Amino acid sequence: MRWVRRGGLSTLIFFIPLLASFGLFSWWPILRSLLLSLQRTNFLTSEWVGLDNFARVLRDPLLLTATWNTLWFAILAFVIGFPVPVILAVFIGELRRARRLASALVYLPVIFPPVVAVLLWKAFFDPSPQGVFNTVLGWFDIGPVPWLNSGDLAMPSIVLQATWASFGTATIIYLATLMSIQTELYDAAEADGAAVSRRFWHITLPQMRGVLLVMFLLQVIGTFQVFTEPYIMTNGGPENRTVTILMLIYRYAFISGDYGRATALSVLLAIVLSALSAVYLWATRRWSTS
């Protein structure tokens, strides 16, 4: 057969282990979660309950609170965290001699293990007058501020820590995109007398448009899956003001032992994120390619 003579069979043989590994570790857990969401189980005994787990999740009054908290985290992360890497990348891109040093310093927070970084910032947010941030504010006769103990300040404080921990990776990606832009475009703009702001608006942003759209989508997905920061810093408090959807899934599974309801909420979250991603990609398909 022509397909075998052209190496198709050997290609398929080498491809089978990859497909098997991907299916076993990526797709099988998804299919297993779908099955668990329709059962009441403690992993020793299982009972088929159909859509009852989904109904109990939707009746939980804490779901609305967790959804709003997650949306609030996503909005704050967009307002605070999305522009910072872009601005830093543009600033570092303008540097001539210290670009490598600045890139290394910007990426430095990423090398901290997530739990260590969160515990470090939790110490910074110490509500006592001896806390790091309260000590600084005390120099200006402000405070002490209850940071993580305040219902209004707890979520912005968590967003601040999450932004610090993650902006290094985004900055390096934006910087790599900036470095790939043809310098002739900037030279021509400078020859025409364009100021830095006009070069940024008419050259830099259009050239980075595709990367910005993808990074925004990844950030939205990441913010809807936030768990480590609120779990360690506030454990959902005060008064459930920082309970997120993933924390609710954690409570269902590992505090209540209700694995069926936990997987049902996980499936609902996956459906929402998939629909959101599809709509976003459809709405921005023209901007990302033009």
GROMACS .gro file of N, CA and C in nm, residues 91-159:
model
  207
   91PHE      N    1   0.878   4.966   2.878
   91PHE     CA    2   0.987   5.039   2.945
   91PHE      C    3   1.121   4.966   2.930
   92ILE      N    4   1.119   4.835   2.953
   92ILE     CA    5   1.243   4.757   2.941
   92ILE      C    6   1.290   4.755   2.796
   93GLY      N    7   1.195   4.752   2.703
   93GLY     CA    8   1.233   4.753   2.562
   93GLY      C    9   1.306   4.880   2.521
   94GLU      N   10   1.278   4.990   2.593
   94GLU     CA   11   1.345   5.117   2.561
   94GLU      C   12   1.486   5.123   2.617
   95LEU      N   13   1.517   5.032   2.713
   95LEU     CA   14   1.651   5.032   2.772
   95LEU      C   15   1.752   4.975   2.672
   96ARG      N   16   1.870   5.028   2.674
   96ARG     CA   17   1.974   4.981   2.581
   96ARG      C   18   2.077   4.893   2.653
   97ARG      N   19   2.128   4.942   2.766
   97ARG     CA   20   2.238   4.871   2.832
   97ARG      C   21   2.191   4.776   2.942
   98ALA      N   22   2.086   4.812   3.012
   98ALA     CA   23   2.045   4.735   3.129
   98ALA      C   24   1.923   4.646   3.100
   99ARG      N   25   1.898   4.615   2.973
   99ARG     CA   26   1.778   4.539   2.939
   99ARG      C   27   1.780   4.400   3.000
  100ARG      N   28   1.895   4.332   2.992
  100ARG     CA   29   1.903   4.195   3.046
  100ARG      C   30   1.887   4.195   3.197
  101LEU      N   31   1.952   4.290   3.265
  101LEU     CA   32   1.941   4.299   3.410
  101LEU      C   33   1.796   4.328   3.450
  102ALA      N   34   1.732   4.421   3.381
  102ALA     CA   35   1.594   4.455   3.413
  102ALA      C   36   1.502   4.335   3.388
  103SER      N   37   1.526   4.260   3.282
  103SER     CA   38   1.444   4.141   3.253
  103SER      C   39   1.458   4.038   3.365
  104ALA      N   40   1.582   4.019   3.412
  104ALA     CA   41   1.605   3.922   3.520
  104ALA      C   42   1.536   3.966   3.649
  105LEU      N   43   1.544   4.097   3.680
  105LEU     CA   44   1.481   4.148   3.802
  105LEU      C   45   1.329   4.136   3.795
  106VAL      N   46   1.273   4.164   3.677
  106VAL     CA   47   1.128   4.153   3.662
  106VAL      C   48   1.082   4.009   3.679
  107TYR      N   49   1.161   3.914   3.631
  107TYR     CA   50   1.121   3.773   3.636
  107TYR      C   51   1.147   3.712   3.774
  108LEU      N   52   1.221   3.782   3.859
  108LEU     CA   53   1.263   3.727   3.988
  108LEU      C   54   1.146   3.674   4.073
  109PRO      N   55   1.032   3.746   4.085
  109PRO     CA   56   0.923   3.694   4.170
  109PRO      C   57   0.871   3.558   4.125
  110VAL      N   58   0.883   3.526   3.996
  110VAL     CA   59   0.827   3.400   3.946
  110VAL      C   60   0.901   3.279   4.003
  111ILE      N   61   1.028   3.294   4.040
  111ILE     CA   62   1.105   3.179   4.088
  111ILE      C   63   1.068   3.141   4.231
  112PHE      N   64   0.994   3.230   4.301
  112PHE     CA   65   0.949   3.195   4.436
  112PHE      C   66   0.841   3.087   4.427
  113PRO      N   67   0.851   2.980   4.505
  113PRO     CA   68   0.741   2.883   4.510
  113PRO      C   69   0.613   2.954   4.552
  114PRO      N   70   0.499   2.920   4.489
  114PRO     CA   71   0.373   2.994   4.516
  114PRO      C   72   0.338   3.002   4.663
  115VAL      N   73   0.352   2.892   4.736
  115VAL     CA   74   0.313   2.894   4.878
  115VAL      C   75   0.406   2.987   4.957
  116VAL      N   76   0.534   2.983   4.924
  116VAL     CA   77   0.629   3.070   4.994
  116VAL      C   78   0.597   3.216   4.966
  117ALA      N   79   0.568   3.248   4.841
  117ALA     CA   80   0.536   3.386   4.806
  117ALA      C   81   0.410   3.434   4.879
  118VAL      N   82   0.309   3.348   4.885
  118VAL     CA   83   0.185   3.388   4.953
  118VAL      C   84   0.209   3.408   5.102
  119LEU      N   85   0.285   3.318   5.165
  119LEU     CA   86   0.315   3.334   5.308
  119LEU      C   87   0.397   3.460   5.333
  120LEU      N   88   0.487   3.491   5.240
  120LEU     CA   89   0.568   3.613   5.254
  120LEU      C   90   0.479   3.736   5.254
  121TRP      N   91   0.385   3.742   5.159
  121TRP     CA   92   0.295   3.858   5.151
  121TRP      C   93   0.196   3.859   5.266
  122LYS      N   94   0.161   3.743   5.315
  122LYS     CA   95   0.072   3.739   5.432
  122LYS      C   96   0.139   3.806   5.552
  123ALA      N   97   0.269   3.785   5.563
  123ALA     CA   98   0.344   3.853   5.670
  123ALA      C   99   0.350   4.004   5.644
  124PHE      N  100   0.363   4.042   5.515
  124PHE     CA  101   0.363   4.186   5.483
  124PHE      C  102   0.230   4.251   5.524
  125PHE      N  103   0.120   4.176   5.507
  125PHE     CA  104  -0.013   4.229   5.536
  125PHE      C  105  -0.051   4.215   5.684
  126ASP      N  106   0.043   4.191   5.769
  126ASP     CA  107   0.016   4.180   5.913
  126ASP      C  108  -0.060   4.305   5.960
  127PRO      N  109  -0.180   4.287   6.019
  127PRO     CA  110  -0.261   4.404   6.056
  127PRO      C  111  -0.207   4.483   6.174
  128SER      N  112  -0.109   4.429   6.245
  128SER     CA  113  -0.056   4.502   6.361
  128SER      C  114   0.031   4.619   6.314
  129PRO      N  115   0.055   4.715   6.402
  129PRO     CA  116   0.140   4.830   6.364
  129PRO      C  117   0.281   4.788   6.324
  130GLN      N  118   0.322   4.667   6.364
  130GLN     CA  119   0.457   4.620   6.330
  130GLN      C  120   0.462   4.552   6.193
  131GLY      N  121   0.348   4.535   6.125
  131GLY     CA  122   0.348   4.478   5.992
  131GLY      C  123   0.426   4.563   5.893
  132VAL      N  124   0.478   4.501   5.788
  132VAL     CA  125   0.564   4.573   5.694
  132VAL      C  126   0.491   4.691   5.631
  133PHE      N  127   0.374   4.666   5.571
  133PHE     CA  128   0.302   4.774   5.505
  133PHE      C  129   0.251   4.877   5.606
  134ASN      N  130   0.206   4.830   5.723
  134ASN     CA  131   0.158   4.925   5.824
  134ASN      C  132   0.272   5.007   5.881
  135THR      N  133   0.392   4.950   5.887
  135THR     CA  134   0.508   5.028   5.932
  135THR      C  135   0.536   5.143   5.836
  136VAL      N  136   0.528   5.112   5.702
  136VAL     CA  137   0.552   5.216   5.602
  136VAL      C  138   0.444   5.324   5.612
  137LEU      N  139   0.317   5.279   5.624
  137LEU     CA  140   0.208   5.377   5.635
  137LEU      C  141   0.220   5.458   5.763
  138GLY      N  142   0.276   5.397   5.869
  138GLY     CA  143   0.293   5.467   5.995
  138GLY      C  144   0.387   5.585   5.984
  139TRP      N  145   0.481   5.578   5.888
  139TRP     CA  146   0.572   5.692   5.869
  139TRP      C  147   0.496   5.817   5.826
  140PHE      N  148   0.375   5.797   5.766
  140PHE     CA  149   0.292   5.909   5.719
  140PHE      C  150   0.167   5.926   5.808
  141ASP      N  151   0.175   5.869   5.930
  141ASP     CA  152   0.063   5.878   6.026
  141ASP      C  153  -0.066   5.820   5.970
  142ILE      N  154  -0.055   5.711   5.896
  142ILE     CA  155  -0.172   5.641   5.841
  142ILE      C  156  -0.176   5.502   5.904
  143GLY      N  157  -0.298   5.459   5.934
  143GLY     CA  158  -0.314   5.323   5.980
  143GLY      C  159  -0.307   5.306   6.130
  144PRO      N  160  -0.295   5.181   6.179
  144PRO     CA  161  -0.273   5.060   6.098
  144PRO      C  162  -0.398   5.016   6.021
  145VAL      N  163  -0.374   4.954   5.904
  145VAL     CA  164  -0.481   4.908   5.816
  145VAL      C  165  -0.501   4.759   5.837
  146PRO      N  166  -0.628   4.713   5.850
  146PRO     CA  167  -0.651   4.571   5.878
  146PRO      C  168  -0.639   4.480   5.756
  147TRP      N  169  -0.593   4.523   5.644
  147TRP     CA  170  -0.568   4.449   5.520
  147TRP      C  171  -0.656   4.325   5.505
  148LEU      N  172  -0.603   4.207   5.538
  148LEU     CA  173  -0.673   4.082   5.512
  148LEU      C  174  -0.790   4.059   5.607
  149ASN      N  175  -0.799   4.137   5.714
  149ASN     CA  176  -0.913   4.122   5.806
  149ASN      C  177  -1.030   4.213   5.769
  150SER      N  178  -1.013   4.292   5.664
  150SER     CA  179  -1.118   4.384   5.621
  150SER      C  180  -1.191   4.323   5.500
  151GLY      N  181  -1.325   4.327   5.507
  151GLY     CA  182  -1.402   4.273   5.395
  151GLY      C  183  -1.381   4.349   5.266
  152ASP      N  184  -1.352   4.478   5.276
  152ASP     CA  185  -1.332   4.560   5.156
  152ASP      C  186  -1.189   4.551   5.103
  153LEU      N  187  -1.092   4.526   5.190
  153LEU     CA  188  -0.952   4.528   5.146
  153LEU      C  189  -0.893   4.389   5.122
  154ALA      N  190  -0.960   4.285   5.169
  154ALA     CA  191  -0.901   4.152   5.159
  154ALA      C  192  -0.879   4.111   5.013
  155MET      N  193  -0.982   4.124   4.928
  155MET     CA  194  -0.967   4.080   4.790
  155MET      C  195  -0.867   4.165   4.712
  156PRO      N  196  -0.870   4.301   4.722
  156PRO     CA  197  -0.765   4.378   4.655
  156PRO      C  198  -0.624   4.342   4.703
  157SER      N  199  -0.609   4.309   4.831
  157SER     CA  200  -0.478   4.268   4.881
  157SER      C  201  -0.433   4.138   4.816
  158ILE      N  202  -0.526   4.044   4.801
  158ILE     CA  203  -0.493   3.916   4.736
  158ILE      C  204  -0.456   3.939   4.590
  159VAL      N  205  -0.531   4.027   4.522
  159VAL     CA  206  -0.500   4.057   4.382
  159VAL      C  207  -0.361   4.119   4.369
   0.00000   0.00000   0.00000
